[in-house]
Coordinates of C-alpha atoms in Angstrom, one line a residue:
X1 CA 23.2 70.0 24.6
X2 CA 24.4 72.2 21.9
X3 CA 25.9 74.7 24.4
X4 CA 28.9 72.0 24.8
X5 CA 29.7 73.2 20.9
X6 CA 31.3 76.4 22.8
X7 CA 33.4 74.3 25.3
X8 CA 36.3 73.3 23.1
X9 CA 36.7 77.4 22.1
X10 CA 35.9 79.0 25.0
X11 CA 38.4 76.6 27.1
X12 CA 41.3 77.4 25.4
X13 CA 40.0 81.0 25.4
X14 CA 39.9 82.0 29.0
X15 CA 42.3 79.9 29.5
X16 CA 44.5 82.0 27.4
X17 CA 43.1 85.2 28.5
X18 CA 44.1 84.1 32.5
X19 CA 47.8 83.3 31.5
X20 CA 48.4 87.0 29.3
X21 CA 47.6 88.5 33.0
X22 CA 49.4 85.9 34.8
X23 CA 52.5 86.7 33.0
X24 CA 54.7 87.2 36.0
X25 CA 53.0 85.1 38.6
X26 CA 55.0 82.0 40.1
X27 CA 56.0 79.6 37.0
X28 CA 54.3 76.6 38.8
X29 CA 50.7 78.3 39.1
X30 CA 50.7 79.0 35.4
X31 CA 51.8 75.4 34.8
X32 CA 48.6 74.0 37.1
X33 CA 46.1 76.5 35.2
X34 CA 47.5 75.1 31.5
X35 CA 47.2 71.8 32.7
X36 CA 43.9 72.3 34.1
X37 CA 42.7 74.2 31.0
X38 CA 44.3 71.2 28.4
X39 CA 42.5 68.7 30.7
X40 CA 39.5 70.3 30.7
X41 CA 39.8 71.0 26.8
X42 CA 40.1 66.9 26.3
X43 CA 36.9 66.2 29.0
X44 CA 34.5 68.0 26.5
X45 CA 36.0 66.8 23.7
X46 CA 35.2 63.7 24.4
X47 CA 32.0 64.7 25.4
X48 CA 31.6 66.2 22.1
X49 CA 32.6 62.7 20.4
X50 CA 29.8 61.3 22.6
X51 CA 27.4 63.5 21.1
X52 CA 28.5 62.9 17.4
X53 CA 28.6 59.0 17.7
X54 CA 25.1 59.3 16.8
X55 CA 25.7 60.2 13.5
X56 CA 23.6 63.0 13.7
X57 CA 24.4 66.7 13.2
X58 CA 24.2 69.5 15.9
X59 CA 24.4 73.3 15.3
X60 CA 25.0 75.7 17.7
X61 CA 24.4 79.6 16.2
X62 CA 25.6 82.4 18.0
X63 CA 23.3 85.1 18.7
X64 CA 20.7 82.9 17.0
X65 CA 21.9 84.7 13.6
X66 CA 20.5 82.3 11.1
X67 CA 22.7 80.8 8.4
X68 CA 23.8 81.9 6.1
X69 CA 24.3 85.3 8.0
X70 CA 25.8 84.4 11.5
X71 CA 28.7 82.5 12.8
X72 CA 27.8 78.8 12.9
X73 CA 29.4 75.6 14.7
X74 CA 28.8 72.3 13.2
X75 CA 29.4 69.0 15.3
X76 CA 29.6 66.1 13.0
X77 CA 31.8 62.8 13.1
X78 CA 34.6 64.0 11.7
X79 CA 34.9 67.5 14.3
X80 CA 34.5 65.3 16.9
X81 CA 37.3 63.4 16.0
X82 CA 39.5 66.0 15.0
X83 CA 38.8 67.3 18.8
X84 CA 39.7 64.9 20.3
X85 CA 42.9 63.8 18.4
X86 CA 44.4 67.6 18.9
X87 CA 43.5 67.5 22.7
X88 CA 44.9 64.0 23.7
X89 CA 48.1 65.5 21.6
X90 CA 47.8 68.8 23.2
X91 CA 47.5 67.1 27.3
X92 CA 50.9 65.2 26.8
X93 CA 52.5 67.9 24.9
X94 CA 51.6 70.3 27.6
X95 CA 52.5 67.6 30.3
X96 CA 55.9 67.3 28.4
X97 CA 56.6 71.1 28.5
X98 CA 56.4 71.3 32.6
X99 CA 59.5 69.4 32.5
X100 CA 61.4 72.7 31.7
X101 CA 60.6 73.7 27.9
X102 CA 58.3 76.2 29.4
X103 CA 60.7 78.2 30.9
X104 CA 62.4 81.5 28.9
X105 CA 59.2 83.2 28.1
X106 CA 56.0 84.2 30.5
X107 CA 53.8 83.3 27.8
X108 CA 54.7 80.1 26.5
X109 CA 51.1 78.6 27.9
X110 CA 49.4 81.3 26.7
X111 CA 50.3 80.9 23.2
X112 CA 49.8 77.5 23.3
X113 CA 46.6 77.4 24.3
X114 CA 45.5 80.1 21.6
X115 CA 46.7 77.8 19.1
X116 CA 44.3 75.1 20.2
X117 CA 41.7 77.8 20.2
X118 CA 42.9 78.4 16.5
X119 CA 42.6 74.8 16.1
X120 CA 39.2 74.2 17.7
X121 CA 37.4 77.0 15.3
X122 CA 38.6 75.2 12.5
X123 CA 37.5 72.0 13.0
X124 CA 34.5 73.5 14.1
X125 CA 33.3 76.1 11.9
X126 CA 30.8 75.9 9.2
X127 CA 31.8 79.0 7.5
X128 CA 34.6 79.9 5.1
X129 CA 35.9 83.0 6.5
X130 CA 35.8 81.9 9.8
X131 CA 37.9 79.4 9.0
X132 CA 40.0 82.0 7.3
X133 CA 40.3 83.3 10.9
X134 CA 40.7 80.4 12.5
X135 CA 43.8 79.9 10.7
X136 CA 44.9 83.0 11.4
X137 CA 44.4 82.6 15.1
X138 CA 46.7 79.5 15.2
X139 CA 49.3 81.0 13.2
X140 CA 49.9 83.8 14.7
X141 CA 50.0 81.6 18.0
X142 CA 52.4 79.4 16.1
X143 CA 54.6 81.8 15.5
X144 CA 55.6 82.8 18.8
X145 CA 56.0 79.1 19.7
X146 CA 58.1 78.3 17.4
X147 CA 60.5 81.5 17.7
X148 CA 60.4 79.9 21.5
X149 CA 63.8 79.8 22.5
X150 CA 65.1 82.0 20.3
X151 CA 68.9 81.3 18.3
X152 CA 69.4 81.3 14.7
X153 CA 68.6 77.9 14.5
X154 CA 65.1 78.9 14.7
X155 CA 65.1 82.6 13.7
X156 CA 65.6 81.5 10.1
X157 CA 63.2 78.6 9.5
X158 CA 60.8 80.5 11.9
X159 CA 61.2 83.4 9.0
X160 CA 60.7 81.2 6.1
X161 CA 57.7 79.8 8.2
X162 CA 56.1 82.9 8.6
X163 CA 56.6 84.6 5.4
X164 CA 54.9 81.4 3.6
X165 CA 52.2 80.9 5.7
X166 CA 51.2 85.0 5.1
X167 CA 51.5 84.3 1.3
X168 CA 49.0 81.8 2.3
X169 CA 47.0 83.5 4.1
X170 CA 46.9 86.6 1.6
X171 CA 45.8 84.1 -1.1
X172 CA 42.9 82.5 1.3
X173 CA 41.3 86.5 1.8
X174 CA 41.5 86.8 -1.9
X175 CA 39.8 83.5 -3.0
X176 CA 37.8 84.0 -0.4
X177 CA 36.7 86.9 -1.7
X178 CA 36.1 85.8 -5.2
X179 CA 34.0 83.1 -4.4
X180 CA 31.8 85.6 -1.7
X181 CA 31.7 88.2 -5.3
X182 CA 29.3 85.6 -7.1
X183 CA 27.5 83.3 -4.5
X184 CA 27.1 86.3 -1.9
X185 CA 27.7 83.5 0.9
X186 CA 30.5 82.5 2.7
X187 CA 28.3 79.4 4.9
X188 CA 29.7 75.5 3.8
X189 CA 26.3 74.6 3.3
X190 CA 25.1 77.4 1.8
X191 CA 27.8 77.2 -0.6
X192 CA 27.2 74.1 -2.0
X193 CA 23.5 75.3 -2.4
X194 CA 24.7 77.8 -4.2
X195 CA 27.5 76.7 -6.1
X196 CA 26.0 74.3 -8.6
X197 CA 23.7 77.3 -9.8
X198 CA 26.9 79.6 -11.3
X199 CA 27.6 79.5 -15.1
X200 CA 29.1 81.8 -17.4
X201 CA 32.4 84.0 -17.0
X202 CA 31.0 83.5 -13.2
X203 CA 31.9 80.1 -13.5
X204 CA 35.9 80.8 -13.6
X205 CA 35.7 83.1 -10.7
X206 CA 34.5 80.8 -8.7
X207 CA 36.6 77.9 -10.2
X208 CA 39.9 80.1 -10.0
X209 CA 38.6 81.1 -6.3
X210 CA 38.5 77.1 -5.4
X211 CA 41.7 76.3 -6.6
X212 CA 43.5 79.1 -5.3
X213 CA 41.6 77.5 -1.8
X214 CA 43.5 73.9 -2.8
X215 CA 47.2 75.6 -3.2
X216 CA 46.1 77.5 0.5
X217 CA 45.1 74.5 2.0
X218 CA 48.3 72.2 0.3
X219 CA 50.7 74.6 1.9
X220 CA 49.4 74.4 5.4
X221 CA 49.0 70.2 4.6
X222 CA 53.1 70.5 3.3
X223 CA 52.0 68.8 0.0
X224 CA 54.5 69.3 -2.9
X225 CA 56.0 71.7 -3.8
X226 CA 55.0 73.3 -0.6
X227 CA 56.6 71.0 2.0
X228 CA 60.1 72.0 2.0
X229 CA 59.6 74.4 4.1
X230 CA 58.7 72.2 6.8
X231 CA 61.3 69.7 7.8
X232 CA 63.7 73.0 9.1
X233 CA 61.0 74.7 11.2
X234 CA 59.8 71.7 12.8
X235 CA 63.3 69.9 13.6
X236 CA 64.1 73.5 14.9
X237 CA 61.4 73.8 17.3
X238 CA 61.3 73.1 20.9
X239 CA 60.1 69.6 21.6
X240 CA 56.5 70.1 23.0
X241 CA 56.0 72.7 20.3
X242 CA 57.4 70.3 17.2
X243 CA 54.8 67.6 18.7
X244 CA 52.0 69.8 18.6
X245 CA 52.8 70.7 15.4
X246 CA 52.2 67.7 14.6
X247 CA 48.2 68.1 13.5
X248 CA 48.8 71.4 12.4
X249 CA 49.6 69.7 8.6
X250 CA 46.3 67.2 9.4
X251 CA 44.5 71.3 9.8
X252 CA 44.8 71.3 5.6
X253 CA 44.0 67.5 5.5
X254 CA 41.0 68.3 7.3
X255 CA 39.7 71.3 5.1
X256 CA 40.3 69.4 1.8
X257 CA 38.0 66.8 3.0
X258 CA 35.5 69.6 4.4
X259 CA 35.4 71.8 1.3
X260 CA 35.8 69.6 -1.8
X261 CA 34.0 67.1 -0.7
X262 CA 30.9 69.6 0.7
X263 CA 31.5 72.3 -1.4
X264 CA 33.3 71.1 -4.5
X265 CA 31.8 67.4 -4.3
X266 CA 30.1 65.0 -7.2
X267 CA 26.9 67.6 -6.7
X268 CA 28.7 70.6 -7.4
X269 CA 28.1 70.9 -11.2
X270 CA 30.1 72.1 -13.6
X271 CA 33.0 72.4 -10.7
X272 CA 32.3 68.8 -9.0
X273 CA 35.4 67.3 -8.0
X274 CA 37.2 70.6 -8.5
X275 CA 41.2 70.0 -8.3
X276 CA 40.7 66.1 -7.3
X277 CA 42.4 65.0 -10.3
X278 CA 45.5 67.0 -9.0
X279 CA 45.2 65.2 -5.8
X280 CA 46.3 61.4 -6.1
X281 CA 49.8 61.9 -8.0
X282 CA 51.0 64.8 -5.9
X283 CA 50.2 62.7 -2.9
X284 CA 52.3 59.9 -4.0
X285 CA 55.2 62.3 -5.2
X286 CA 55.3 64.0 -1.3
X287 CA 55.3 60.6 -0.1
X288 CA 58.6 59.9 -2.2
X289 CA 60.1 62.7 -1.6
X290 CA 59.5 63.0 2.6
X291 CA 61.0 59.2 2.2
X292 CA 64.3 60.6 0.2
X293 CA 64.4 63.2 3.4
X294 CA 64.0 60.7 5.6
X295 CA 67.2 58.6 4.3
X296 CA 69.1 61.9 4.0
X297 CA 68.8 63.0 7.3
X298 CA 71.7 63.7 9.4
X299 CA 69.3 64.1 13.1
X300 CA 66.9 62.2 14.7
X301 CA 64.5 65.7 14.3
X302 CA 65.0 66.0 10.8
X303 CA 64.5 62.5 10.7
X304 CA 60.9 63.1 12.2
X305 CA 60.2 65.8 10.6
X306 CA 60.6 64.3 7.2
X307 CA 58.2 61.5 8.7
X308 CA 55.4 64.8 8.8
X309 CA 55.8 64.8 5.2
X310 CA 55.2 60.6 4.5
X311 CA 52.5 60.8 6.4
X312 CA 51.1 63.7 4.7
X313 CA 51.3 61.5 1.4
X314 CA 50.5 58.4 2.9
X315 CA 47.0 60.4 4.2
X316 CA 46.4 62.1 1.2
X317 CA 46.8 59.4 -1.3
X318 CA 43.5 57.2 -0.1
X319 CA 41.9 60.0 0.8
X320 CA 42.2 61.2 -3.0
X321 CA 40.2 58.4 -4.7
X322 CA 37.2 59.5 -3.4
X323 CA 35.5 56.2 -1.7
X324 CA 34.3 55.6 1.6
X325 CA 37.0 52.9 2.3
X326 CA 40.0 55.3 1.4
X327 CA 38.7 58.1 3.2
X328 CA 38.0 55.2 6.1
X329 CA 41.6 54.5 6.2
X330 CA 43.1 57.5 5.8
X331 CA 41.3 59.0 9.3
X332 CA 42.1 55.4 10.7
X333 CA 45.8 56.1 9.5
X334 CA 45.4 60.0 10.9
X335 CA 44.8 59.1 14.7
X336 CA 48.0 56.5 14.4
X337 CA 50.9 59.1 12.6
X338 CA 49.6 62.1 14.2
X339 CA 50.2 60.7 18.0
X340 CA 53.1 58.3 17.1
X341 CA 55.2 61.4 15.0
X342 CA 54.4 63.8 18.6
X343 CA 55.8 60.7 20.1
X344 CA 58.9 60.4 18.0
X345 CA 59.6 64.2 18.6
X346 CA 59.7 64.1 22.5
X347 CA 62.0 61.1 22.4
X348 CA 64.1 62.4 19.7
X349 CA 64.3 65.8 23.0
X350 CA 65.4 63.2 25.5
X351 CA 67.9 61.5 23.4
X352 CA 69.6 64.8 22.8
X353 CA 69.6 65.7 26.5
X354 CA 71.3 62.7 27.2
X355 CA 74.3 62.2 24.4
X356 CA 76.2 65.5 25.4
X357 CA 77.6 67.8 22.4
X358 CA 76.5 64.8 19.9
X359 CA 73.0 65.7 20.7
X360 CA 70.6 63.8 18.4
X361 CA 72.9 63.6 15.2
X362 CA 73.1 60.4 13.6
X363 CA 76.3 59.4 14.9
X364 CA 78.7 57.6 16.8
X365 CA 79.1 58.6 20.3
X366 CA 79.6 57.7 23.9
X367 CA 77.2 55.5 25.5
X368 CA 73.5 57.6 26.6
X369 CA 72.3 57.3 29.8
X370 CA 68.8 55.7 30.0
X371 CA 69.9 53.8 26.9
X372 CA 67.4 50.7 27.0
X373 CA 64.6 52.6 28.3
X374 CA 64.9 55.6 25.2
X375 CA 65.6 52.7 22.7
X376 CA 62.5 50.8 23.2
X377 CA 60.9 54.3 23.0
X378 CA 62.2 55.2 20.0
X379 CA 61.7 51.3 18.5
X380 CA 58.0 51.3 19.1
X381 CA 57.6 54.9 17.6
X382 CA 59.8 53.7 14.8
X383 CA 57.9 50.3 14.0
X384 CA 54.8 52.8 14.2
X385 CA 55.5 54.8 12.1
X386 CA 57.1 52.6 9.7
X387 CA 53.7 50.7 9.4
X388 CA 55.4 47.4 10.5
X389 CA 53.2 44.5 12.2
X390 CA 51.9 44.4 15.3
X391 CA 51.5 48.2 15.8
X392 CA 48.9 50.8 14.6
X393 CA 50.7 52.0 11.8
X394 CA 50.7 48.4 10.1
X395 CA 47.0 47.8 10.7
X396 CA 46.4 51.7 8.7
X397 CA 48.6 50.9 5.9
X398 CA 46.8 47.5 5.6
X399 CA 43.5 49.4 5.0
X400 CA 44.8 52.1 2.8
X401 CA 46.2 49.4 0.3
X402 CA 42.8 47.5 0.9
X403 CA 40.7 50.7 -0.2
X404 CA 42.4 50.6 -3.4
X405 CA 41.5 47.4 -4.4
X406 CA 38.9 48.1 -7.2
X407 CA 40.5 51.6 -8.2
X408 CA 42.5 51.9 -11.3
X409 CA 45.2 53.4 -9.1
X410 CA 46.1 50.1 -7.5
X411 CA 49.5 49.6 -8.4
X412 CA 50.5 53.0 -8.2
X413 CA 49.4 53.3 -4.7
X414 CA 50.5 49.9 -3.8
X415 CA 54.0 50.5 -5.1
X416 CA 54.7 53.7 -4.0
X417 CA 53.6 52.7 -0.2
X418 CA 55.1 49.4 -0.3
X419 CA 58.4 50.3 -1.5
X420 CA 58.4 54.3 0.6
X421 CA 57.5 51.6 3.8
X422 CA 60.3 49.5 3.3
X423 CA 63.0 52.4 2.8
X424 CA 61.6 54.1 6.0
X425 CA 62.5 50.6 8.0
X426 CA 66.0 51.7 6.4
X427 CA 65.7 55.1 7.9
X428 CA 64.5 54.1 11.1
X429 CA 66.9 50.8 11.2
X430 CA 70.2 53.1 10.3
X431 CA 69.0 55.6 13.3
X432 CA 68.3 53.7 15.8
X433 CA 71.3 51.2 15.5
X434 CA 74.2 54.0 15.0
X435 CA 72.5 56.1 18.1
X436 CA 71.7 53.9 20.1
X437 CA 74.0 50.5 19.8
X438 CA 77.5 52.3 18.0
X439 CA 79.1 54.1 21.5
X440 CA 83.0 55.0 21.6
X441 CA 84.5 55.5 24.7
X442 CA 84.2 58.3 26.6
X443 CA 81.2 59.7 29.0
X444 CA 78.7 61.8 29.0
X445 CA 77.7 64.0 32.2
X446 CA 74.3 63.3 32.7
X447 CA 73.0 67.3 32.9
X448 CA 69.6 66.4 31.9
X449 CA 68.1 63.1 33.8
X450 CA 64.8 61.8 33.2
X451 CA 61.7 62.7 35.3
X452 CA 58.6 61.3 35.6
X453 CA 56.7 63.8 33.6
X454 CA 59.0 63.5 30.5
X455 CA 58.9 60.2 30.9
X456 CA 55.0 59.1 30.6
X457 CA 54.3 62.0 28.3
X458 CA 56.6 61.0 25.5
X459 CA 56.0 57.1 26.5
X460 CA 52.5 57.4 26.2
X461 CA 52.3 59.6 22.7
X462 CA 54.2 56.5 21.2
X463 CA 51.8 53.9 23.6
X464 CA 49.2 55.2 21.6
X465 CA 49.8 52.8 18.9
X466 CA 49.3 49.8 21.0
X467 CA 45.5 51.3 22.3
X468 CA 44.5 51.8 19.0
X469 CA 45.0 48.4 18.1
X470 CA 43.7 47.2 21.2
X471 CA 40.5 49.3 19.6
X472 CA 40.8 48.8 16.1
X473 CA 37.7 48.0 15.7
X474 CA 35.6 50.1 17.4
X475 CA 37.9 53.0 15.8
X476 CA 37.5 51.2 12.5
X477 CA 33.9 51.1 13.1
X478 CA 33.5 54.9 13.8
X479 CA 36.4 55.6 10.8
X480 CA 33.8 53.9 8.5
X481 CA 30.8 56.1 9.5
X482 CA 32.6 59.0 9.5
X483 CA 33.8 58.3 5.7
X484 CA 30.2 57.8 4.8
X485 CA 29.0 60.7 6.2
X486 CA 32.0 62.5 4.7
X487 CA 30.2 61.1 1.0
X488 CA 26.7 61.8 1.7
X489 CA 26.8 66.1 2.0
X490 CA 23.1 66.5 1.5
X491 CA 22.6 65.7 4.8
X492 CA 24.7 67.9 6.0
X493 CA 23.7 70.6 3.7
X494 CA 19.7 70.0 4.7
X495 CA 20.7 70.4 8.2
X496 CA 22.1 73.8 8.0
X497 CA 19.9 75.0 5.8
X498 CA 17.1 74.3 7.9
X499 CA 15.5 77.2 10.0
X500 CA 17.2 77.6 13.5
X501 CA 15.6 78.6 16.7
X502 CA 17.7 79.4 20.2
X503 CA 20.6 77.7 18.5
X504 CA 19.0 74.6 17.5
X505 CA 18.1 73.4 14.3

């Protein structure tokens, strides 16, 4: 059974491989293969969750290298549901695209499914400079995707987008090189072996080495001061694109909870907790400030795209006190912003399409067509996102202010997301009710009608947030194993340390 650790990478893979050659075959044979591929991505996914649900770990070893040497895949709780959070997103993403955001360049699919290759190695990896490459793989991918369509408007933020992100990178080879110069190991597990055991002038290598890792892994999460960049590129990009962009800030989430709490954890010595003090008031501060965005925002886009960045803070700040119940809620909270944000960006697409030269700005204009249907869209991704009652959003906030309960941070965390909650209603409230309910006369030729595939995919990305509370607690249930397999890394590290044979542990 460990051979279904290769599924979710070599998917996307061939997948990818079959549309660079398929370049100039008939637009709707592409579209079928894509599908097929993202569908087929999400089946083993799942299957993959399956697997994990037993709270055990499985290793799958290419070539049968053993660690620390080869290239290793881990399958734990958390992988699993990073998996299958990226390919639910990626299926209606992708569904969304056939409607016509494909079209313009050959290899739109291609690069698309390349970054969910990228995406995959990550959340699978148990080796630092793979996931070195990993990023790199779903950069470069990202890249093209969001230059898709080309104009200015995305020319410049795609520039400031891709500069950053190779500062980032060129600071991830270096640390990780610092950190290989005294352990001689680049394995998780091996690492935190390892780790503990360094003193002396070694000691700051290392410890430089980690926290250049934390400002890598803040820039790809968009934590202050690295999220400004964020808000441009993403209200810029094409619709499908901006929603699966969507987990590509969760991508640093998700390696500050697999390195510094494997790696740089309460067992790692002298460096235990490495950077974690930094963590908490920087979260709170994003929050703030994607909130400030949020009000200031002159499209429905930029409006979402300052939502990234609350989320972002709302994630990191549980996630940052270091108990099982934050870190409980914050994944709980991960599924619900993740798919609700998508959401928000392929209705924001549809209400553009339909207002004429207005487009999505936050003003007056004549009356849209499909007016009810978008604004109950938009009001259930809104109340979502918001974290108002009955929806998902609500029940995650609920959790993240109960996780903070015994923690000396209480009132700054219950302050902060209280009060950044109520002035995203305001947001949200000022939106929707100038776009949707304040028409002039006039008309607006309806170039761009609603289809069926449009339709579903952005209605079910925001649907999401009633299925997870229709499964809150089974999701609650698995959230809270996860987090306490996040806290116990010996297990994880006794796994992988452990002789392999065929692949197997």
């Amino acid at each position: 059974m460990t051979q279904w650790l290769t599924a979710p990478i070599l998917i996307p893979l061939i997948g990818g491989i079959l549309q660079v050659f398929m370049g100039y075959a008939p637009i709707s044979l592409r579209r079928t293969l894509a599908l097929i591929t993202t569908v087929l991505m999400m089946v083993s996914s799942i299957v993959l969750l399956a697997m994990a649900s037993d709270g055990s770990y499985r290793l799958y070893a290419f070539g049968n290298w053993q660690p620390p040497f080869g290239i290793v895949l881990v399958l734990d709780r958390l992988a699993a549901l990073m998996l299958v959070l990226t390919s639910v997103l990626a299926l209606f993403c992708h569904i969304f695209s056939i409607g016509g955001q494909d079209e313009g360049n050959r290899q739109f699919h291609g690069l698309f499914l390349f970054q969910l290759l990228g995406l995959n190695i990550a959340f699978l990896t148990g080796d630092l400079f793979n996931l070195f490459v990993a990023f790199e793989v779903l950069l470069i991918a990202s890249y093209g995707l969001l230059m898709h369509g080309g104009g200015r408007t995305r020319t410049v933020p795609g520039l400031h987008y891709v500069v950053l992100n190779l500062a980032g990178s060129a600071i991830f080879l270096i640390s990780v090189g610092m950190i290989y110069s005294v352990t001689g190991t680049l394995n998780m597990a091996h690492l935190a072996v390892e780790i503990p055991k360094v003193s002396g002038e070694e000691l700051n290598i290392v410890k430089a080495g980690g926290m250049m890792l934390l400002v890598v892994f803040a820039l790809k999460a968009a934590l202050i001061p690295l999220c400004f960049w964020l808000p441009k590129a993403y209200a810029r990009a094409t619709a499908p694109v901006a929603g699966l962009f969507a987990v590509m800030t969760k991508v640093g989430i998700y390696a500050i909870l697999r390195i510094y709490f494997l790696i740089f954890g309460d067992s790692a010595g002298a460096l235990a907790n490495l950077g974690m003090d930094w963590l908490f008031p920087l979260a709170l501060i994003t929050l703030t400030m994607g909130v400030i965005g949020a009000l200031g925002a002159d499209n429905l886009k930029t409006l979402v795209a300052w939502q990234v960045v609350i989320s972002v803070g709302t994630l990191l700040a549980p996630i940052a006190l270091g108990s099982t119940e934050g870190i409980s809620a914050g994944l709980f909270y991960l599924l619900s912003t993740t798919w609700t944000v998508a959401g928000l960006f392929l209705v924001a697409d549809l209400v553009s399409n339909q207002r004429g030269s207005a487009k999505d700005k936050i003003v007056t204009a004549p009356r849209m067509h499909n007016r009810t249907f978008l604004s109950v869209l938009f009001m259930v991704g809104a109340v979502a996102a918001a974290g108002l009652p009955p929806l998902s959003g609500f029940f995650a906030k609920v959790l993240i202010l109960q996780s903070a309960l015994d923690s000396s941070q209480m009132a700054w965390l219950w302050s902060v997301i209280l009060i950044g909650s109520f002035f995203t209603v305001v947001a949200y409230s000022r939106a929707g009710s100038i776009v949707f309910w304040r028409t002039v006369d006039g008309h607006v030729e309806n170039k761009s009608p609603l289809t069926g595939t449009v339709s579903v995919s952005a209605g079910a990305l925001v649907g999401l947030s009633l299925i997870i509370v229709a499964l809150a607690g089974p999701i609650g249930s698995y959230t809270d194993a996860t987090a306490a397999q996040l806290n116990n890394p010996q297990a994880y590290i006794e796994v992988l340390n452990t002789p392999m044979v065929g692949g197997n542990p």
